[in-house]
mmCIF file of C-alpha atoms and ligand atoms in Angstrom:
data_model
loop_
_atom_site.group_PDB
_atom_site.id
_atom_site.type_symbol
_atom_site.label_atom_id
_atom_site.label_comp_id
_atom_site.label_asym_id
_atom_site.label_seq_id
_atom_site.Cartn_x
_atom_site.Cartn_y
_atom_site.Cartn_z
ATOM 1 C CA MET M 1 88.920 226.207 139.208
ATOM 2 C CA PHE M 2 91.289 228.762 137.654
ATOM 3 C CA ALA M 3 93.333 225.806 136.211
ATOM 4 C CA GLU M 4 90.199 224.487 134.538
ATOM 5 C CA MET M 5 89.381 227.957 133.235
ATOM 6 C CA LYS M 6 92.840 228.223 131.832
ATOM 7 C CA ASN M 7 92.759 224.772 130.190
ATOM 8 C CA THR M 8 89.382 225.489 128.547
ATOM 9 C CA ARG M 9 90.278 229.189 127.785
ATOM 10 C CA THR M 10 87.196 230.256 129.737
ATOM 11 C CA SER M 11 87.256 234.009 130.288
ATOM 12 C CA GLU M 12 84.508 234.521 132.805
ATOM 13 C CA LEU M 13 82.607 232.471 135.372
ATOM 14 C CA HIS M 14 79.655 233.901 137.256
ATOM 15 C CA LEU M 15 77.478 232.519 140.025
ATOM 16 C CA TRP M 16 74.110 233.943 141.172
ATOM 17 C CA ALA M 17 71.848 233.004 144.041
ATOM 18 C CA ASP M 18 68.403 234.525 144.657
ATOM 19 C CA GLU M 19 66.938 233.710 148.040
ATOM 20 C CA ALA M 20 63.374 234.705 147.238
ATOM 21 C CA THR M 21 63.026 232.256 144.335
ATOM 22 C CA GLY M 22 65.645 229.708 145.227
ATOM 23 C CA LEU M 23 67.497 230.363 141.977
ATOM 24 C CA GLN M 24 71.072 229.031 141.915
ATOM 25 C CA ALA M 25 72.641 229.571 138.497
ATOM 26 C CA VAL M 26 75.968 229.606 136.722
ATOM 27 C CA ILE M 27 76.977 231.484 133.558
ATOM 28 C CA ALA M 28 80.266 230.568 131.886
ATOM 29 C CA ILE M 29 81.581 232.777 129.147
ATOM 30 C CA ASN M 30 84.261 231.043 127.118
ATOM 31 C CA SER M 31 84.935 233.876 124.708
ATOM 32 C CA THR M 32 83.497 237.148 123.431
ATOM 33 C CA THR M 33 86.205 237.933 120.831
ATOM 34 C CA ARG M 34 83.874 237.087 117.911
ATOM 35 C CA GLY M 35 80.813 238.682 119.463
ATOM 36 C CA ALA M 36 78.572 238.352 122.504
ATOM 37 C CA ALA M 37 78.596 234.874 123.990
ATOM 38 C CA LEU M 38 75.385 233.125 122.901
ATOM 39 C CA GLY M 39 74.328 229.811 124.431
ATOM 40 C CA GLY M 40 71.493 227.910 125.880
ATOM 41 C CA CYS M 41 70.228 228.052 129.466
ATOM 42 C CA ARG M 42 69.949 224.528 130.823
ATOM 43 C CA LEU M 43 67.620 223.671 133.713
ATOM 44 C CA PHE M 44 68.884 220.401 135.147
ATOM 45 C CA SER M 45 69.152 218.508 138.375
ATOM 46 C CA TYR M 46 72.853 218.459 139.176
ATOM 47 C CA LYS M 47 74.325 216.343 141.923
ATOM 48 C CA SER M 48 76.545 219.204 143.157
ATOM 49 C CA THR M 49 77.483 222.786 142.457
ATOM 50 C CA ASP M 50 80.788 221.583 141.081
ATOM 51 C CA ASP M 51 79.003 219.373 138.521
ATOM 52 C CA ALA M 52 76.933 222.398 137.418
ATOM 53 C CA ILE M 53 80.003 224.604 137.057
ATOM 54 C CA HIS M 54 81.924 221.965 135.079
ATOM 55 C CA ASP M 55 78.964 221.446 132.775
ATOM 56 C CA ALA M 56 78.642 225.208 132.175
ATOM 57 C CA ILE M 57 82.366 225.510 131.390
ATOM 58 C CA ARG M 58 82.418 222.479 129.078
ATOM 59 C CA LEU M 59 79.225 223.552 127.228
ATOM 60 C CA ALA M 60 80.336 227.165 126.845
ATOM 61 C CA ARG M 61 83.560 225.990 125.195
ATOM 62 C CA GLY M 62 81.530 223.816 122.809
ATOM 63 C CA MET M 63 79.452 226.899 121.880
ATOM 64 C CA SER M 64 82.657 228.838 120.895
ATOM 65 C CA TYR M 65 83.685 225.970 118.619
ATOM 66 C CA LYS M 66 80.143 225.750 117.198
ATOM 67 C CA ALA M 67 79.873 229.449 116.408
ATOM 68 C CA ALA M 68 83.333 229.494 114.855
ATOM 69 C CA LEU M 69 82.668 226.562 112.523
ATOM 70 C CA ALA M 70 79.205 227.705 111.636
ATOM 71 C CA GLY M 71 80.551 231.206 110.742
ATOM 72 C CA VAL M 72 78.328 232.875 113.258
ATOM 73 C CA GLU M 73 79.685 236.117 114.732
ATOM 74 C CA GLN M 74 79.077 235.141 118.316
ATOM 75 C CA GLY M 75 81.237 234.005 121.223
ATOM 76 C CA GLY M 76 80.544 230.957 123.338
ATOM 77 C CA GLY M 77 78.676 230.901 126.639
ATOM 78 C CA LYS M 78 76.284 228.742 128.551
ATOM 79 C CA ALA M 79 74.080 229.090 131.588
ATOM 80 C CA VAL M 80 72.959 226.305 133.876
ATOM 81 C CA ILE M 81 70.241 226.610 136.478
ATOM 82 C CA MET M 82 70.418 224.022 139.284
ATOM 83 C CA ALA M 83 66.818 222.705 139.212
ATOM 84 C CA PRO M 84 65.310 223.091 142.655
ATOM 85 C CA ARG M 85 63.453 219.989 144.020
ATOM 86 C CA GLU M 86 60.162 221.778 143.322
ATOM 87 C CA ILE M 87 59.583 224.929 141.248
ATOM 88 C CA HIS M 88 56.904 226.884 143.092
ATOM 89 C CA ASP M 89 56.878 229.891 140.700
ATOM 90 C CA ARG M 90 58.573 229.310 137.357
ATOM 91 C CA GLU M 91 57.948 232.859 136.174
ATOM 92 C CA ALA M 92 59.632 234.363 139.275
ATOM 93 C CA LEU M 93 62.570 231.922 138.849
ATOM 94 C CA PHE M 94 63.201 232.977 135.220
ATOM 95 C CA LYS M 95 62.673 236.689 136.067
ATOM 96 C CA ALA M 96 65.438 236.310 138.694
ATOM 97 C CA PHE M 97 67.561 234.536 136.058
ATOM 98 C CA GLY M 98 66.833 237.457 133.674
ATOM 99 C CA ARG M 99 68.328 239.847 136.286
ATOM 100 C CA PHE M 100 71.472 237.675 136.315
ATOM 101 C CA VAL M 101 71.725 237.786 132.485
ATOM 102 C CA HIS M 102 71.098 241.562 132.499
ATOM 103 C CA SER M 103 73.830 242.153 135.082
ATOM 104 C CA LEU M 104 76.392 240.994 132.470
ATOM 105 C CA GLY M 105 75.504 243.908 130.218
ATOM 106 C CA GLY M 106 74.954 241.838 126.990
ATOM 107 C CA ARG M 107 78.217 239.850 127.091
ATOM 108 C CA TYR M 108 76.030 236.763 127.405
ATOM 109 C CA ILE M 109 72.780 236.142 125.396
ATOM 110 C CA ALA M 110 70.530 233.432 126.805
ATOM 111 C CA ALA M 111 68.774 230.853 124.592
ATOM 112 C CA MET M 112 66.750 227.639 124.998
ATOM 113 C CA ASP M 113 68.326 224.378 126.047
ATOM 114 C CA VAL M 114 67.451 221.100 127.746
ATOM 115 C CA GLY M 115 64.778 221.781 130.408
ATOM 116 C CA THR M 116 63.831 225.288 129.188
ATOM 117 C CA GLN M 117 61.187 226.411 126.751
ATOM 118 C CA THR M 118 60.116 229.363 124.634
ATOM 119 C CA SER M 119 57.830 230.709 127.419
ATOM 120 C CA ASP M 120 60.829 230.811 129.792
ATOM 121 C CA MET M 121 62.733 232.909 127.193
ATOM 122 C CA ASP M 122 59.647 235.234 127.057
ATOM 123 C CA THR M 123 59.887 235.644 130.812
ATOM 124 C CA ILE M 124 63.596 236.491 130.573
ATOM 125 C CA ALA M 125 62.803 238.988 127.802
ATOM 126 C CA SER M 126 60.478 240.858 130.189
ATOM 127 C CA ILE M 127 63.641 241.704 132.201
ATOM 128 C CA THR M 128 66.474 241.956 129.636
ATOM 129 C CA PRO M 129 66.882 242.274 125.841
ATOM 130 C CA HIS M 130 69.796 239.798 125.954
ATOM 131 C CA VAL M 131 67.814 236.679 125.131
ATOM 132 C CA ALA M 132 66.956 234.718 121.958
ATOM 133 C CA CYS M 133 64.489 231.906 121.193
ATOM 134 C CA THR M 134 61.474 233.880 122.456
ATOM 135 C CA SER M 135 58.026 233.156 120.992
ATOM 136 C CA LYS M 136 58.796 235.978 118.508
ATOM 137 C CA GLY M 137 61.752 234.060 117.052
ATOM 138 C CA GLY M 138 60.308 230.633 117.640
ATOM 139 C CA ASP M 139 61.624 227.162 118.523
ATOM 140 C CA PRO M 140 65.143 226.430 117.233
ATOM 141 C CA ALA M 141 64.558 222.631 117.081
ATOM 142 C CA PRO M 142 63.252 222.456 113.474
ATOM 143 C CA TYR M 143 66.276 224.484 112.320
ATOM 144 C CA THR M 144 68.603 222.138 114.252
ATOM 145 C CA ALA M 145 66.889 219.148 112.671
ATOM 146 C CA LEU M 146 67.315 220.669 109.206
ATOM 147 C CA GLY M 147 71.041 221.045 109.730
ATOM 148 C CA VAL M 148 71.278 217.379 110.916
ATOM 149 C CA PHE M 149 69.168 216.191 107.955
ATOM 150 C CA ASN M 150 71.419 218.003 105.465
ATOM 151 C CA SER M 151 74.482 216.639 107.198
ATOM 152 C CA ILE M 152 73.153 213.013 106.956
ATOM 153 C CA LYS M 153 72.784 213.600 103.191
ATOM 154 C CA THR M 154 76.359 214.922 103.001
ATOM 155 C CA THR M 155 77.677 211.970 105.019
ATOM 156 C CA LEU M 156 75.949 209.460 102.754
ATOM 157 C CA GLN M 157 77.577 211.053 99.740
ATOM 158 C CA ALA M 158 81.002 211.070 101.406
ATOM 159 C CA SER M 159 81.377 207.327 101.881
ATOM 160 C CA SER M 160 81.252 204.580 99.244
ATOM 161 C CA ALA M 161 80.200 202.159 102.005
ATOM 162 C CA LEU M 162 76.902 204.039 102.411
ATOM 163 C CA PRO M 163 73.816 204.371 100.117
ATOM 164 C CA ASP M 164 74.034 207.571 97.955
ATOM 165 C CA ASP M 165 70.608 208.761 98.994
ATOM 166 C CA ILE M 166 68.440 208.925 102.081
ATOM 167 C CA SER M 167 65.727 206.963 100.361
ATOM 168 C CA GLY M 168 66.565 203.402 101.221
ATOM 169 C CA ALA M 169 69.091 204.314 103.982
ATOM 170 C CA ARG M 170 68.395 202.850 107.411
ATOM 171 C CA ILE M 171 68.726 205.535 110.122
ATOM 172 C CA ALA M 172 68.537 204.751 113.877
ATOM 173 C CA VAL M 173 67.364 207.760 115.865
ATOM 174 C CA GLN M 174 67.973 207.877 119.612
ATOM 175 C CA GLY M 175 65.751 210.453 121.366
ATOM 176 C CA LEU M 176 62.439 211.636 119.872
ATOM 177 C CA GLY M 177 62.135 215.019 121.530
ATOM 178 C CA ASN M 178 61.910 218.355 119.765
ATOM 179 C CA VAL M 179 64.837 217.756 117.420
ATOM 180 C CA GLY M 180 64.522 213.928 117.045
ATOM 181 C CA PHE M 181 60.856 214.082 116.080
ATOM 182 C CA ALA M 182 61.408 216.880 113.544
ATOM 183 C CA LEU M 183 64.360 214.966 112.089
ATOM 184 C CA CYS M 184 62.215 211.820 111.789
ATOM 185 C CA GLU M 185 59.697 213.841 109.839
ATOM 186 C CA LEU M 186 62.307 215.049 107.341
ATOM 187 C CA LEU M 187 63.863 211.555 107.076
ATOM 188 C CA SER M 188 60.520 209.865 106.637
ATOM 189 C CA ASN M 189 59.458 212.338 103.889
ATOM 190 C CA ALA M 190 62.746 211.546 102.110
ATOM 191 C CA GLY M 191 62.026 207.840 102.152
ATOM 192 C CA ALA M 192 64.389 206.660 104.894
ATOM 193 C CA GLU M 193 63.816 203.467 106.887
ATOM 194 C CA LEU M 194 63.531 204.550 110.512
ATOM 195 C CA VAL M 195 64.431 202.659 113.687
ATOM 196 C CA VAL M 196 63.661 204.733 116.768
ATOM 197 C CA SER M 197 64.030 204.694 120.505
ATOM 198 C CA ASP M 198 63.206 206.905 123.473
ATOM 199 C CA ILE M 199 62.894 206.394 127.250
ATOM 200 C CA ASP M 200 59.470 207.994 126.896
ATOM 201 C CA SER M 201 57.184 205.314 125.435
ATOM 202 C CA ALA M 202 54.523 207.870 124.302
ATOM 203 C CA LYS M 203 57.076 209.541 121.982
ATOM 204 C CA VAL M 204 57.987 206.105 120.549
ATOM 205 C CA THR M 205 54.346 205.217 119.865
ATOM 206 C CA ARG M 206 53.869 208.596 118.145
ATOM 207 C CA CYS M 207 56.756 207.911 115.774
ATOM 208 C CA GLU M 208 55.535 204.355 115.079
ATOM 209 C CA GLN M 209 52.093 205.704 114.185
ATOM 210 C CA VAL M 210 53.082 208.809 112.287
ATOM 211 C CA PHE M 211 56.081 207.549 110.381
ATOM 212 C CA GLY M 212 55.650 203.756 110.459
ATOM 213 C CA ALA M 213 58.965 203.600 112.320
ATOM 214 C CA ARG M 214 60.233 200.338 113.907
ATOM 215 C CA SER M 215 61.209 200.758 117.533
ATOM 216 C CA VAL M 216 63.734 199.123 119.820
ATOM 217 C CA PRO M 217 64.254 199.449 123.597
ATOM 218 C CA PRO M 218 66.603 202.222 124.724
ATOM 219 C CA SER M 219 69.340 199.718 125.588
ATOM 220 C CA ALA M 220 69.314 198.279 122.047
ATOM 221 C CA ILE M 221 69.519 201.395 119.823
ATOM 222 C CA LEU M 222 73.313 201.687 119.822
ATOM 223 C CA SER M 223 73.717 198.146 118.371
ATOM 224 C CA VAL M 224 71.023 198.424 115.682
ATOM 225 C CA GLU M 225 72.476 197.496 112.323
ATOM 226 C CA CYS M 226 72.010 200.657 110.285
ATOM 227 C CA ASP M 227 73.699 203.081 107.877
ATOM 228 C CA VAL M 228 73.550 206.103 110.202
ATOM 229 C CA PHE M 229 73.171 206.232 114.016
ATOM 230 C CA SER M 230 71.637 209.604 114.988
ATOM 231 C CA PRO M 231 72.044 210.456 118.696
ATOM 232 C CA CYS M 232 69.383 213.132 119.524
ATOM 233 C CA GLY M 233 69.037 212.481 123.258
ATOM 234 C CA MET M 234 71.616 213.317 125.852
ATOM 235 C CA GLY M 235 75.409 213.656 125.449
ATOM 236 C CA GLY M 236 78.264 211.330 126.356
ATOM 237 C CA ILE M 237 76.735 208.229 124.786
ATOM 238 C CA ILE M 238 79.751 207.284 122.599
ATOM 239 C CA GLN M 239 82.526 205.885 124.788
ATOM 240 C CA ALA M 240 85.842 204.609 123.631
ATOM 241 C CA ASP M 241 85.355 201.143 125.073
ATOM 242 C CA THR M 242 81.785 200.676 123.703
ATOM 243 C CA VAL M 243 82.412 201.862 120.121
ATOM 244 C CA LYS M 244 82.921 198.141 119.271
ATOM 245 C CA ASP M 245 79.216 197.567 120.040
ATOM 246 C CA LEU M 246 78.028 199.965 117.353
ATOM 247 C CA SER M 247 76.742 198.430 114.076
ATOM 248 C CA CYS M 248 76.423 201.639 112.077
ATOM 249 C CA ARG M 249 78.698 203.065 109.333
ATOM 250 C CA ALA M 250 78.270 206.706 110.378
ATOM 251 C CA VAL M 251 77.242 208.815 113.377
ATOM 252 C CA VAL M 252 75.314 212.051 112.683
ATOM 253 C CA GLY M 253 73.055 213.487 115.308
ATOM 254 C CA SER M 254 72.020 216.613 117.281
ATOM 255 C CA ALA M 255 73.018 215.661 120.883
ATOM 256 C CA ASN M 256 75.682 217.919 122.298
ATOM 257 C CA ASN M 257 78.949 216.324 123.403
ATOM 258 C CA GLN M 258 78.220 212.867 121.980
ATOM 259 C CA LEU M 259 81.837 211.768 122.423
ATOM 260 C CA ALA M 260 82.279 210.959 126.126
ATOM 261 C CA THR M 261 86.031 211.653 125.701
ATOM 262 C CA PRO M 262 88.258 212.704 122.802
ATOM 263 C CA GLU M 263 89.456 209.019 122.668
ATOM 264 C CA ALA M 264 85.860 208.003 121.643
ATOM 265 C CA GLY M 265 86.400 210.014 118.390
ATOM 266 C CA LEU M 266 89.630 208.173 117.696
ATOM 267 C CA ALA M 267 87.936 204.831 118.454
ATOM 268 C CA LEU M 268 85.213 205.614 115.886
ATOM 269 C CA HIS M 269 87.938 206.450 113.390
ATOM 270 C CA ARG M 270 89.789 203.163 114.062
ATOM 271 C CA GLN M 271 86.558 201.233 113.571
ATOM 272 C CA GLY M 272 85.932 202.937 110.196
ATOM 273 C CA ILE M 273 82.824 204.693 111.403
ATOM 274 C CA LEU M 274 82.436 208.162 109.810
ATOM 275 C CA TYR M 275 81.690 210.775 112.482
ATOM 276 C CA ALA M 276 80.049 214.032 111.686
ATOM 277 C CA PRO M 277 81.149 216.405 114.531
ATOM 278 C CA ASP M 278 78.131 217.180 116.755
ATOM 279 C CA TYR M 279 78.890 220.857 117.356
ATOM 280 C CA LEU M 280 78.926 221.508 113.586
ATOM 281 C CA VAL M 281 75.982 219.299 112.624
ATOM 282 C CA ASN M 282 73.681 220.733 115.345
ATOM 283 C CA ALA M 283 74.556 224.414 114.667
ATOM 284 C CA GLY M 284 71.209 225.086 113.047
ATOM 285 C CA GLY M 285 69.740 226.067 116.482
ATOM 286 C CA LEU M 286 72.570 228.518 117.131
ATOM 287 C CA ILE M 287 72.307 229.982 113.659
ATOM 288 C CA HIS M 288 68.552 230.436 114.202
ATOM 289 C CA ALA M 289 69.064 231.981 117.696
ATOM 290 C CA SER M 290 71.776 234.385 116.474
ATOM 291 C CA LEU M 291 70.124 235.455 113.277
ATOM 292 C CA SER M 292 66.546 235.728 114.608
ATOM 293 C CA HIS M 293 67.937 237.825 117.497
ATOM 294 C CA ARG M 294 69.325 240.130 114.762
ATOM 295 C CA GLY M 295 65.952 240.296 113.038
ATOM 296 C CA LYS M 296 66.797 238.031 109.997
ATOM 297 C CA THR M 297 63.966 236.218 108.159
ATOM 298 C CA PRO M 298 63.411 232.447 108.171
ATOM 299 C CA ALA M 299 64.527 232.309 104.508
ATOM 300 C CA GLU M 300 67.875 233.929 105.398
ATOM 301 C CA ILE M 301 68.264 231.564 108.358
ATOM 302 C CA ASN M 302 67.605 228.449 106.204
ATOM 303 C CA GLU M 303 70.143 229.617 103.645
ATOM 304 C CA ARG M 304 72.807 229.970 106.322
ATOM 305 C CA ILE M 305 71.950 226.498 107.710
ATOM 306 C CA HIS M 306 72.868 225.001 104.303
ATOM 307 C CA GLY M 307 76.398 226.210 105.023
ATOM 308 C CA VAL M 308 76.709 223.620 107.824
ATOM 309 C CA ALA M 309 76.680 220.702 105.313
ATOM 310 C CA GLU M 310 79.123 222.585 103.071
ATOM 311 C CA THR M 311 81.642 222.897 105.981
ATOM 312 C CA LEU M 312 81.029 219.187 106.839
ATOM 313 C CA SER M 313 81.810 218.270 103.197
ATOM 314 C CA GLN M 314 85.117 220.208 103.438
ATOM 315 C CA ILE M 315 86.013 218.333 106.639
ATOM 316 C CA PHE M 316 85.288 214.951 104.996
ATOM 317 C CA LYS M 317 87.479 215.962 102.012
ATOM 318 C CA ARG M 318 90.385 216.724 104.376
ATOM 319 C CA HIS M 319 89.787 213.460 106.173
ATOM 320 C CA LYS M 320 89.880 211.566 102.885
ATOM 321 C CA THR M 321 93.093 213.245 101.830
ATOM 322 C CA SER M 322 94.972 213.188 105.158
ATOM 323 C CA GLY M 323 93.480 210.049 106.751
ATOM 324 C CA GLU M 324 93.186 211.969 110.053
ATOM 325 C CA PRO M 325 90.225 211.443 112.354
ATOM 326 C CA VAL M 326 87.332 213.765 111.552
ATOM 327 C CA SER M 327 86.960 214.848 115.203
ATOM 328 C CA LEU M 328 90.555 216.147 115.288
ATOM 329 C CA ILE M 329 90.203 217.986 111.922
ATOM 330 C CA ALA M 330 87.038 219.733 113.088
ATOM 331 C CA ASP M 331 88.590 220.779 116.460
ATOM 332 C CA ARG M 332 91.618 222.163 114.674
ATOM 333 C CA MET M 333 89.543 224.110 112.136
ATOM 334 C CA ALA M 334 87.569 225.711 114.989
ATOM 335 C CA GLU M 335 90.710 226.438 117.038
ATOM 336 C CA HIS M 336 92.335 228.032 113.997
ATOM 337 C CA ILE M 337 89.333 230.382 113.606
ATOM 338 C CA LEU M 338 89.229 231.091 117.357
ATOM 339 C CA TYR M 339 92.908 231.418 118.244
ATOM 340 C CA GLY M 340 94.810 231.667 114.983
ATOM 341 C CA PRO M 341 97.402 229.189 113.570
ATOM 342 C CA ALA M 342 98.841 226.711 116.148
ATOM 343 C CA PRO M 343 102.499 227.429 117.029
ATOM 344 C CA LEU M 344 104.993 225.126 115.316
ATOM 345 C CA GLN M 345 106.143 222.177 117.459
ATOM 346 C CA ARG M 346 109.846 222.670 118.247
ATOM 347 C CA SER M 347 112.040 219.608 118.453
ATOM 348 C CA ALA M 348 114.314 219.304 121.453
HETATM 349 P P1 NAD H 401 64.382 217.161 124.184
HETATM 350 O O1 NAD H 401 64.523 217.226 125.625
HETATM 351 O O2 NAD H 401 63.125 217.712 123.515
HETATM 352 O O3 NAD H 401 64.515 215.628 123.659
HETATM 353 C C1 NAD H 401 65.438 214.714 124.155
HETATM 354 C C2 NAD H 401 64.800 213.378 124.009
HETATM 355 O O4 NAD H 401 65.741 212.359 124.338
HETATM 356 C C3 NAD H 401 63.634 213.170 125.076
HETATM 357 O O5 NAD H 401 62.490 212.708 124.364
HETATM 358 C C4 NAD H 401 64.183 212.122 126.032
HETATM 359 O O6 NAD H 401 63.153 211.330 126.580
HETATM 360 C C5 NAD H 401 65.146 211.348 125.142
HETATM 361 N N1 NAD H 401 66.169 210.608 125.829
HETATM 362 C C6 NAD H 401 66.951 210.994 126.863
HETATM 363 N N2 NAD H 401 67.787 209.977 127.181
HETATM 364 C C7 NAD H 401 67.545 208.968 126.340
HETATM 365 C C8 NAD H 401 68.095 207.672 126.201
HETATM 366 N N3 NAD H 401 69.060 207.197 126.990
HETATM 367 N N4 NAD H 401 67.584 206.852 125.220
HETATM 368 C C9 NAD H 401 66.592 207.325 124.409
HETATM 369 N N5 NAD H 401 66.074 208.560 124.507
HETATM 370 C C10 NAD H 401 66.501 209.340 125.474
HETATM 371 O O7 NAD H 401 65.729 217.839 123.566
HETATM 372 P P2 NAD H 401 65.957 218.371 122.087
HETATM 373 O O8 NAD H 401 65.721 219.849 122.059
HETATM 374 O O9 NAD H 401 65.262 217.512 121.111
HETATM 375 O O10 NAD H 401 67.519 218.207 121.952
HETATM 376 C C11 NAD H 401 68.056 216.889 121.722
HETATM 377 C C12 NAD H 401 69.578 216.961 121.857
HETATM 378 O O11 NAD H 401 70.088 217.886 120.868
HETATM 379 C C13 NAD H 401 70.116 217.490 123.205
HETATM 380 O O12 NAD H 401 71.305 216.871 123.506
HETATM 381 C C14 NAD H 401 70.363 219.009 122.904
HETATM 382 O O13 NAD H 401 71.371 219.514 123.798
HETATM 383 C C15 NAD H 401 70.861 218.911 121.456
HETATM 384 N N6 NAD H 401 70.619 220.144 120.768
HETATM 385 C C16 NAD H 401 69.364 220.669 120.632
HETATM 386 C C17 NAD H 401 69.174 221.851 119.928
HETATM 387 C C18 NAD H 401 67.768 222.417 119.746
HETATM 388 O O14 NAD H 401 67.608 223.255 118.842
HETATM 389 N N7 NAD H 401 66.798 221.981 120.482
HETATM 390 C C19 NAD H 401 70.295 222.519 119.282
HETATM 391 C C20 NAD H 401 71.539 221.956 119.457
HETATM 392 C C21 NAD H 401 71.746 220.791 120.207
#
């Protein structure tokens, strides 16, 4: 475990069990050098404790990169709660989790993530001030969707193989949850042609009815011929050996950790598919959580979210000049902000 912490530069790993509520939770703090570690609290059914710990470590590291590239003065952290088979008392569970967060003295600030909701953050707030995304600050999903929408516009302008404007562009959206639905609304209002998919058929029907979207089964969304494929479901869906099945010219979506491995980013590059790095594109939620926690107004938050597309535009310019894969350029930019310039490689 210490080797994994060293490889990922994780500074702290905390476990907490509460017998009364059945809470079993992990908090990984990747870094606090740029501020308190802010990151979502995920409630998920993990196969094992090891899986939960690995997920927390990996996601916390992603949060450090995200905050660095988004220019947010926060470190990276993440919490995972191993979902019990049945939750008898959700409020008691999140109060126990609140005590865990409070024990870290503000080095970690909890926020919403997959499986948790605003009301859970309110429960945590009854125990500790170190929580964002409460009903006072609101749901971060519309802010995340705005960052993704602006990034799709920037991506279209960056490539001559794509239409200049969203109106007339065909966008395939995978996952129609909080972010996916809000993104479809922005895209539909801007005149995009939408192809959608979700494993929840009620969400698909809603998008067909509200936006006149065309739908395809979940297994078919990756191969839909489109300008932009927008993954807004779960992570790990772009794999090096399945990139050849994609029929899009660009990938821009909200899902965390879309690339199953770093090789998947290189495979996209080899296939000429422009990739907008997920942890930059989906930073709207983090910007919202961080700034609303500091009492900033929605107008100030929206203005900062526009910075996401500006950073993406810089990355695309570097990509055009150097010919290097976008995923590598983004990682290097974040690492430069977090750790300073990389040491020069010495020849033997
Ligand atoms: P959500 O749980 O509301 O929605 C996810 C949707 O994806 C659900 O409707 C689910 O049925 C669907 N889905 C899951 N697997 C699928 C599959 N194989 N094919 C099609 N649909 C599938 O989550 P959300 O808040 O909308 O977040 C979406 C993604 O964006 C997640 O990966 C999340 O980590 C990431 N993200 C969200 C935010 C935010 O502000 N909510 C911020 C940053 C990143």
